Short mmCIF file of C-alpha atoms in Angstrom, two decimals:
data_model
loop_
_atom_site.label_atom_id
_atom_site.label_comp_id
_atom_site.label_asym_id
_atom_site.label_seq_id
_atom_site.Cartn_x
_atom_site.Cartn_y
_atom_site.Cartn_z
CA MET A 1 23.56 137.51 55.34
CA PHE A 2 20.68 135.20 56.78
CA SER A 3 22.16 131.84 58.11
CA ASP A 4 20.46 128.49 57.18
CA GLU A 5 20.22 127.33 60.46
CA ASP A 6 18.15 130.59 61.71
CA THR A 7 15.73 130.89 58.82
CA THR A 8 14.75 126.82 59.49
CA LEU A 9 14.35 127.70 63.25
CA VAL A 10 12.19 130.79 62.38
CA HIS A 11 10.16 128.49 59.80
CA ALA A 12 9.74 125.95 62.52
CA VAL A 13 8.18 128.82 65.10
CA GLN A 14 5.91 129.91 62.32
CA LYS A 15 4.92 126.74 61.51
CA GLN A 16 4.07 125.83 65.13
CA TYR A 17 2.24 128.95 65.63
CA ALA A 18 0.15 128.44 62.42
CA SER A 19 -0.84 124.92 64.21
CA LEU A 20 -2.49 126.82 66.79
CA ASN A 21 -5.24 128.54 64.48
CA LEU A 22 -5.19 131.90 66.48
CA LYS A 23 -7.91 134.19 64.60
CA LEU A 24 -6.99 137.65 65.20
CA PRO A 25 -9.99 139.99 64.60
CA THR A 26 -9.95 142.20 61.62
CA GLY A 27 -7.73 145.45 61.72
CA THR A 28 -5.48 144.10 64.30
CA PHE A 29 -1.83 142.91 64.51
CA THR A 30 0.27 141.56 67.02
CA ILE A 31 3.90 140.25 67.81
CA LEU A 32 5.38 136.61 68.07
CA ALA A 33 8.12 135.38 70.14
CA ALA A 34 9.38 132.16 70.99
CA ILE A 35 12.31 130.34 72.83
CA ALA A 36 14.05 127.46 71.68
CA LEU A 37 16.82 125.01 72.23
CA ILE A 38 19.57 124.06 69.99
CA SER A 39 22.32 121.35 70.23
CA SER A 40 25.61 121.23 68.78
CA ASP A 41 24.97 117.62 67.78
CA SER A 42 22.37 118.74 65.19
CA LEU A 43 22.72 115.78 63.29
CA SER A 44 21.02 113.39 66.24
CA ILE A 45 19.21 116.37 67.96
CA GLN A 46 16.55 118.43 66.37
CA PRO A 47 16.29 122.02 67.67
CA LYS A 48 13.28 122.06 70.06
CA ILE A 49 10.92 125.12 70.48
CA ILE A 50 10.07 124.76 74.08
CA GLY A 51 8.06 128.20 74.38
CA LEU A 52 5.91 130.39 72.03
CA ALA A 53 3.52 133.58 72.46
CA THR A 54 2.05 136.42 71.49
CA GLY A 55 1.01 139.84 72.77
CA CYS A 56 1.30 143.64 73.08
CA LYS A 57 -0.36 144.46 76.03
CA CYS A 58 0.02 144.85 79.89
CA LEU A 59 -1.96 145.73 82.86
CA PRO A 60 -2.24 149.45 84.24
CA LYS A 61 -0.36 150.20 87.86
CA ASP A 62 -4.23 150.35 89.41
CA LYS A 63 -5.39 147.18 87.98
CA LEU A 64 -2.45 144.69 88.99
CA PRO A 65 -3.83 141.62 90.70
CA LEU A 66 -3.07 141.03 94.26
CA GLN A 67 -3.38 137.04 94.07
CA GLY A 68 -1.10 136.53 91.33
CA GLU A 69 -3.82 135.21 89.08
CA ALA A 70 -3.49 137.50 86.40
CA MET A 71 -0.17 138.07 83.97
CA HIS A 72 1.04 141.68 84.77
CA ASP A 73 2.75 141.97 81.48
CA SER A 74 1.46 140.28 78.15
CA HIS A 75 4.29 141.60 75.32
CA ALA A 76 5.20 138.34 73.49
CA GLU A 77 9.07 138.20 74.75
CA VAL A 78 7.81 138.25 78.40
CA LEU A 79 5.46 135.46 77.90
CA ALA A 80 7.74 133.44 75.84
CA ARG A 81 10.41 133.57 78.54
CA ARG A 82 7.72 132.52 80.92
CA CYS A 83 6.76 129.80 78.81
CA ALA A 84 10.37 128.81 78.94
CA ILE A 85 10.54 129.01 82.71
CA ARG A 86 7.46 126.41 82.96
CA TRP A 87 9.15 124.14 80.49
CA LEU A 88 12.37 123.88 82.01
CA ILE A 89 10.76 123.31 85.62
CA GLU A 90 8.00 120.52 83.95
CA GLU A 91 11.20 119.03 82.42
CA ILE A 92 12.80 118.10 85.96
CA GLY A 93 9.16 116.54 86.81
CA ARG A 94 9.31 114.66 83.42
CA ALA A 95 12.77 113.26 84.53
CA ALA A 96 11.63 112.31 88.20
CA SER A 97 8.39 110.52 86.75
CA GLY A 98 10.45 108.70 84.11
CA GLY A 99 12.54 106.70 86.26
CA SER A 100 16.16 105.76 85.71
CA HIS A 101 15.35 104.74 82.13
CA TRP A 102 14.45 108.54 81.08
CA HIS A 103 16.90 111.05 80.38
CA SER A 104 16.43 114.53 78.67
CA ALA A 105 18.50 115.65 76.02
CA TRP A 106 18.29 119.15 77.08
CA ILE A 107 19.18 119.39 80.77
CA THR A 108 21.35 117.56 83.33
CA LYS A 109 21.58 117.42 87.10
CA MET A 110 24.68 118.92 89.05
CA ALA A 111 26.39 117.75 91.82
CA ASP A 112 24.74 120.58 93.94
CA ASP A 113 21.36 119.06 92.74
CA ARG A 114 20.61 121.73 90.78
CA TYR A 115 20.11 121.45 86.72
CA ARG A 116 21.87 123.34 83.82
CA LEU A 117 21.72 123.04 80.40
CA LYS A 118 23.81 119.88 78.65
CA ASP A 119 27.09 120.68 77.12
CA GLY A 120 26.51 121.78 73.41
CA VAL A 121 23.24 123.23 74.32
CA TYR A 122 22.49 126.56 73.65
CA MET A 123 19.08 128.84 74.12
CA ILE A 124 17.72 130.97 71.32
CA MET A 125 15.11 133.83 71.47
CA TYR A 126 13.20 134.93 68.10
CA ILE A 127 11.09 137.87 68.06
CA SER A 128 8.81 139.13 65.08
CA THR A 129 9.65 142.51 65.24
CA LEU A 130 12.13 144.90 67.37
CA PRO A 131 11.43 144.79 71.16
CA CYS A 132 9.94 147.98 72.74
CA GLY A 133 12.14 150.09 74.67
CA ASP A 134 15.92 151.03 74.00
CA ALA A 135 16.34 148.66 70.92
CA SER A 136 14.06 150.41 68.91
CA MET A 137 13.91 153.86 69.65
CA ARG A 138 16.05 155.34 66.39
CA PHE A 139 14.26 152.50 64.30
CA LEU A 140 10.92 154.14 65.38
CA ALA A 141 11.99 157.72 64.81
CA THR A 142 13.00 156.46 61.18
CA PHE A 143 9.81 156.05 60.44
CA GLN A 144 7.86 159.05 61.64
CA ASP A 145 6.28 161.42 59.48
CA GLU A 146 7.66 164.73 59.53
CA GLU A 147 4.85 166.55 61.63
CA MET A 148 5.29 163.81 64.58
CA ALA A 149 9.11 164.27 64.25
CA ALA A 150 8.70 168.35 64.49
CA LEU A 151 6.11 167.83 67.55
CA LYS A 152 8.47 165.51 69.40
CA ASP A 153 11.32 167.72 68.94
CA SER A 154 9.30 170.72 70.24
CA ALA A 155 8.17 168.72 73.18
CA VAL A 156 10.09 169.76 76.51
CA PHE A 157 10.25 167.05 79.39
CA PRO A 158 11.98 167.35 82.76
CA PRO A 159 15.39 166.10 83.02
CA LEU A 160 15.62 162.64 83.44
CA ALA A 161 17.28 161.54 86.96
CA PRO A 162 19.68 158.82 86.40
CA ASN A 163 17.70 156.40 88.78
CA VAL A 164 14.36 157.18 87.10
CA ALA A 165 12.56 155.23 84.37
CA SER A 166 11.62 157.20 81.37
CA ARG A 167 7.63 156.88 80.58
CA GLY A 168 7.33 154.83 77.30
CA ARG A 169 8.90 157.14 74.59
CA ASP A 170 9.21 160.26 76.63
CA ASN A 171 12.94 161.82 76.26
CA TYR A 172 13.03 159.53 73.09
CA SER A 173 16.11 161.22 71.90
CA LEU A 174 17.95 159.48 75.05
CA PHE A 175 19.41 156.24 74.71
CA GLY A 176 20.45 153.72 77.31
CA VAL A 177 17.77 154.74 79.84
CA LEU A 178 14.97 152.59 81.38
CA ARG A 179 11.62 152.77 79.88
CA THR A 180 8.25 151.90 80.88
CA LYS A 181 5.40 150.14 78.81
CA PRO A 182 3.36 151.47 76.97
CA GLY A 183 5.00 153.69 74.56
CA ARG A 184 2.01 155.58 73.89
CA ALA A 185 1.59 158.91 76.15
CA ASP A 186 -2.24 158.64 76.45
CA SER A 187 -2.45 155.48 77.82
CA PRO A 188 -2.62 154.59 81.59
CA GLN A 189 0.74 154.36 83.66
CA THR A 190 1.97 150.61 84.16
CA LEU A 191 5.05 149.06 86.59
CA SER A 192 6.10 147.27 83.49
CA LEU A 193 9.57 148.10 82.11
CA SER A 194 10.15 147.77 78.33
CA CYS A 195 11.06 144.44 76.66
CA SER A 196 14.42 145.67 75.89
CA ASP A 197 15.07 146.35 79.47
CA LYS A 198 13.82 142.80 80.58
CA ILE A 199 16.12 141.23 77.85
CA ALA A 200 19.03 143.05 79.37
CA ARG A 201 17.77 142.04 82.92
CA TRP A 202 17.61 138.17 81.59
CA ASN A 203 21.26 138.59 80.21
CA VAL A 204 22.55 139.06 83.98
CA LEU A 205 20.28 136.94 86.08
CA GLY A 206 19.31 134.26 83.27
CA ILE A 207 16.37 133.03 81.86
CA GLN A 208 15.27 130.74 84.75
CA GLY A 209 14.04 133.70 87.14
CA ALA A 210 14.03 133.66 91.17
CA LEU A 211 11.88 130.99 91.64
CA GLY A 212 13.63 128.47 88.68
CA SER A 213 17.44 129.64 90.40
CA ALA A 214 15.88 127.11 93.15
CA PHE A 215 16.44 124.26 90.43
CA PHE A 216 18.69 125.61 87.80
CA HIS A 217 21.95 127.67 87.32
CA PRO A 218 21.79 130.65 85.71
CA ILE A 219 20.26 129.99 82.11
CA TYR A 220 21.24 132.49 79.02
CA LEU A 221 20.49 133.35 75.36
CA LYS A 222 22.86 132.41 73.37
CA LYS A 223 21.21 134.60 70.45
CA ILE A 224 18.39 136.55 69.71
CA ILE A 225 17.02 136.63 66.00
CA ILE A 226 14.71 139.64 65.30
CA GLY A 227 12.33 139.99 61.96
CA GLU A 228 11.05 142.87 60.37
CA VAL A 229 14.05 145.08 60.21
CA PRO A 230 15.05 146.58 56.51
CA LEU A 231 18.62 145.53 55.29
CA ASP A 232 19.78 149.11 55.30
CA LEU A 233 19.18 149.60 58.86
CA HIS A 234 20.67 146.28 59.88
CA ASP A 235 24.24 148.04 61.27
CA VAL A 236 21.82 150.80 62.92
CA VAL A 237 19.71 148.39 64.64
CA LYS A 238 22.34 146.02 65.80
CA ALA A 239 24.35 148.36 67.51
CA ASP A 240 21.20 149.72 69.27
CA CYS A 241 19.96 146.06 70.33
CA GLU A 242 23.79 145.40 71.47
CA ARG A 243 23.29 148.77 73.45
CA ALA A 244 20.00 147.81 74.92
CA PHE A 245 20.50 144.19 75.61
CA TRP A 246 24.14 144.48 77.73
CA GLY A 247 26.13 147.44 76.19
CA ARG A 248 24.75 149.79 78.80
CA LEU A 249 25.56 146.95 81.46
CA GLN A 250 29.28 146.98 80.91
CA GLU A 251 29.99 148.39 84.21
CA ILE A 252 28.26 145.74 86.25
CA ASP A 253 30.61 144.24 89.18
CA GLY A 254 30.30 141.84 92.16
CA LEU A 255 27.93 139.25 90.80
CA PRO A 256 27.78 136.08 92.34
CA GLU A 257 29.28 132.87 91.25
CA GLY A 258 27.54 131.25 88.15
CA TYR A 259 26.06 134.92 87.46
CA LYS A 260 27.88 137.00 84.27
CA LEU A 261 26.62 139.89 81.96
CA SER A 262 25.42 137.97 78.86
CA ARG A 263 26.25 138.96 75.14
CA PRO A 264 24.09 137.14 73.01
CA GLU A 265 24.63 137.55 69.54
CA VAL A 266 21.81 139.77 67.51
CA GLN A 267 20.93 138.58 64.19
CA PHE A 268 17.96 139.10 61.77
CA THR A 269 15.85 137.38 59.57
CA SER A 270 13.77 137.98 56.40
CA VAL A 271 11.20 135.80 57.23
CA GLY A 272 7.98 137.54 57.58
CA PHE A 273 5.26 136.87 60.37
CA ILE A 274 1.70 136.28 59.00
CA HIS A 275 -0.24 138.75 61.76
CA SER A 276 2.52 141.43 62.08
CA ARG A 277 1.77 144.98 61.57
CA SER A 278 3.31 145.48 58.23
CA ALA A 279 1.57 142.30 56.93
CA GLN A 280 -1.64 143.04 58.31
CA GLU A 281 -1.70 146.42 56.80
CA HIS A 282 -1.77 145.10 53.02
CA SER A 283 -5.12 143.84 53.86
CA SER A 284 -6.77 146.33 56.37
CA PRO A 285 -6.22 149.78 56.73
CA ALA A 286 -7.24 150.22 60.22
CA GLN A 287 -4.78 148.83 62.38
CA ARG A 288 -4.62 148.36 66.38
CA SER A 289 -2.81 145.82 68.53
CA CYS A 290 -4.65 143.03 69.37
CA ASN A 291 -6.30 142.54 72.90
CA GLU A 292 -5.81 138.85 73.02
CA SER A 293 -2.33 136.84 73.88
CA MET A 294 -1.57 133.39 72.99
CA THR A 295 0.71 131.10 75.04
CA TRP A 296 2.34 127.38 74.30
CA VAL A 297 4.70 125.32 76.31
CA ALA A 298 5.75 122.22 74.81
CA ASP A 299 5.15 119.06 76.59
CA SER A 300 2.96 120.28 78.96
CA ALA A 301 -0.49 118.74 79.59
CA SER A 302 -2.40 121.59 78.58
CA PRO A 303 0.13 123.62 76.26
CA HIS A 304 -2.04 126.08 74.87
CA GLU A 305 -3.92 129.31 76.21
CA VAL A 306 -5.46 132.40 75.22
CA LEU A 307 -5.49 135.30 77.48
CA ILE A 308 -7.15 138.75 77.65
CA ASN A 309 -6.70 141.04 80.23
CA GLY A 310 -4.20 138.77 81.87
CA LEU A 311 -6.70 136.11 82.43
CA LYS A 312 -7.93 133.13 80.39
CA ARG A 313 -10.27 134.30 77.50
CA GLY A 314 -13.77 133.18 78.94
CA VAL A 315 -13.24 133.18 82.60
CA SER A 316 -15.74 135.39 84.40
CA PRO A 317 -14.63 137.52 87.03
CA LYS A 318 -16.19 135.26 89.89
CA HIS A 319 -14.35 132.47 88.82
CA ARG A 320 -10.61 134.16 88.20
CA TYR A 321 -9.31 133.14 91.79
CA LYS A 322 -10.25 129.17 91.30
CA THR A 323 -7.33 126.97 90.71
CA ILE A 324 -8.45 125.39 87.09
CA PHE A 325 -9.09 129.03 85.97
CA TRP A 326 -5.30 130.50 86.53
CA PRO A 327 -3.23 131.02 83.51
CA ARG A 328 -0.49 128.73 83.78
CA LEU A 329 2.04 131.40 83.42
CA SER A 330 0.40 133.64 86.03
CA LYS A 331 2.67 133.82 89.29
CA VAL A 332 0.36 131.91 91.10
CA SER A 333 0.51 128.99 88.62
CA LEU A 334 4.28 129.18 88.82
CA PHE A 335 4.48 129.14 92.47
CA HIS A 336 2.34 126.59 92.49
CA LEU A 337 4.34 124.41 89.96
CA TYR A 338 7.65 125.56 92.29
CA ARG A 339 5.93 123.93 95.50
CA ARG A 340 5.06 120.82 93.74
CA THR A 341 8.77 120.48 92.13
CA GLN A 342 10.24 121.69 95.20
CA SER A 343 8.67 118.68 96.91
CA ILE A 344 10.07 116.22 94.52
CA GLU A 345 13.60 117.56 94.41
CA ASN A 346 14.15 118.46 98.31
CA PRO A 347 11.54 117.25 100.33
CA PRO A 348 10.45 118.43 102.75
CA LEU A 349 9.27 122.05 101.96
CA GLU A 350 10.93 124.75 103.89
CA SER A 351 7.91 125.57 106.70
CA ASP A 352 8.83 129.70 106.83
CA ILE A 353 8.25 129.82 103.11
CA ILE A 354 4.56 130.72 102.76
CA THR A 355 4.26 133.49 100.08
CA TYR A 356 5.73 133.56 96.25
CA TYR A 357 7.59 136.57 97.54
CA GLN A 358 9.06 134.99 100.40
CA ALA A 359 10.26 132.12 98.36
CA LYS A 360 11.50 134.42 95.52
CA GLU A 361 13.62 136.66 98.57
CA SER A 362 14.65 133.35 100.01
CA MET A 363 16.91 132.58 96.51
CA THR A 364 20.09 134.11 98.33
CA GLN A 365 22.63 133.78 94.87
CA TYR A 366 19.58 135.21 92.68
CA GLN A 367 18.95 138.31 95.00
CA MET A 368 22.64 139.15 95.20
CA ALA A 369 22.79 139.04 91.75
CA LYS A 370 19.67 140.94 91.44
CA ASN A 371 20.93 143.83 93.90
CA CYS A 372 24.20 144.08 91.61
CA LEU A 373 22.04 145.05 88.86
CA LEU A 374 18.72 146.89 90.43
CA GLY A 375 20.55 148.21 94.02
CA GLU A 376 21.44 151.84 94.83
CA GLY A 377 23.93 153.06 92.65
CA ARG A 378 23.80 150.08 90.32
CA PRO A 379 23.15 150.04 86.39
CA PHE A 380 19.47 149.49 86.53
CA SER A 381 18.86 151.48 89.91
CA GLY A 382 15.50 153.04 88.41
CA TRP A 383 13.96 149.45 88.12
CA ILE A 384 10.11 149.87 89.28
CA ARG A 385 9.90 147.14 91.29
CA SER A 386 6.20 145.67 91.97
CA GLY A 387 7.16 144.14 95.23
CA ALA A 388 5.69 142.30 98.15
CA ARG A 389 2.15 144.39 97.78
CA TRP A 390 1.30 142.07 94.55
CA GLU A 391 3.36 138.92 95.57
CA ASN A 392 2.11 138.24 99.10
CA PHE A 393 0.14 135.03 98.16
CA GLY A 394 0.34 131.50 98.85
CA THR A 395 -1.11 128.48 96.23
CA SER A 396 -4.43 128.07 97.48
CA SER A 397 -7.07 130.10 95.46
CA ASP A 398 -9.36 133.34 96.90
CA ASN A 399 -12.61 134.69 96.49
CA GLY A 400 -11.71 138.11 96.71
CA GLN A 401 -12.57 140.66 93.74
CA GLN A 402 -10.92 142.71 92.04
CA SER A 403 -11.33 144.21 88.13
CA THR A 404 -8.61 144.44 85.31
CA ASP A 405 -8.39 146.33 82.22
CA ILE A 406 -5.77 146.32 79.63
CA THR A 407 -3.51 149.34 78.13
CA ASN A 408 -1.76 149.32 75.06
#
């Protein structure tokens, strides 16, 4: 029912999390996610957790940073994926600095000077509970009390156009639709799509993202392991996850070479997470999601950070634009890493690539694949894009001021 391999990996993730000693405020819970690499040569190469994160928050639309210095979306799944991107790009740097005698156990360089995972290496994601959005709608409805169910049944929402994302859990009886965060109707609006939607997007465009595609062929998840799903709901939830993660994208076509619709295996684990909502309810009756997020990147010079409001904890507003205070997973930090790695791999840098937005748009094949998914008349045409307004920055720090706040 639960494979020994999956259980061993989840225990390893929990052990790594415990080693970071994150202390949650009383009465709060969080979600844990991690990405690991697994080799088919498991006798000589142990599984490697490359990124781990916790979090349940995202920034409201009117608080998004203009200089890329704060995280838009601090949900655990999104942060774990950004951890993986950072690890992958840093692994190229380790290979370059290690000389001819150092070889990565996980990635290999191709004839076109881009990298891919080695033969027999697979990427797996673990999430301590079901991701928000389409994958969890029926699951959440199962645990509603009768009063809330009746209230939702009586609610009247305007018809949802095919190219529009639903607000949180509005239109909760509709399946297969894009949904924004957060689920709560009383929270400020965001531009962040649900984790179910983002996982589906990664299953077409790859984990590596636009900047990562400068160095990597598309990298797809092989398996997603999910916790806190009761045994009697496995069949229902698995069907919902498969629909949410890839089933609703079956009609996608025209993808450029190397891109595909990936269909990761969905599995469940009985291993609990110590700081989950259900675990915390045993010790404290008042439950709210933790405002803080944590990120950890394997083999990194500064692997561990705690974030709040999308920024490093303890950083004052006047210092947030300084390079040393950028979160290592922020857009501006990853852009800085991209430019540094680009100078190692393909010098000199393109003189016309000045901003983060321009760099992303210059990834032609990735943008073609993205248009197949998000373009007009395409499966995710209702995707809300942040666009140039929030991505028109370079790698130098800025002295501007902008406040941030969080939403559930």
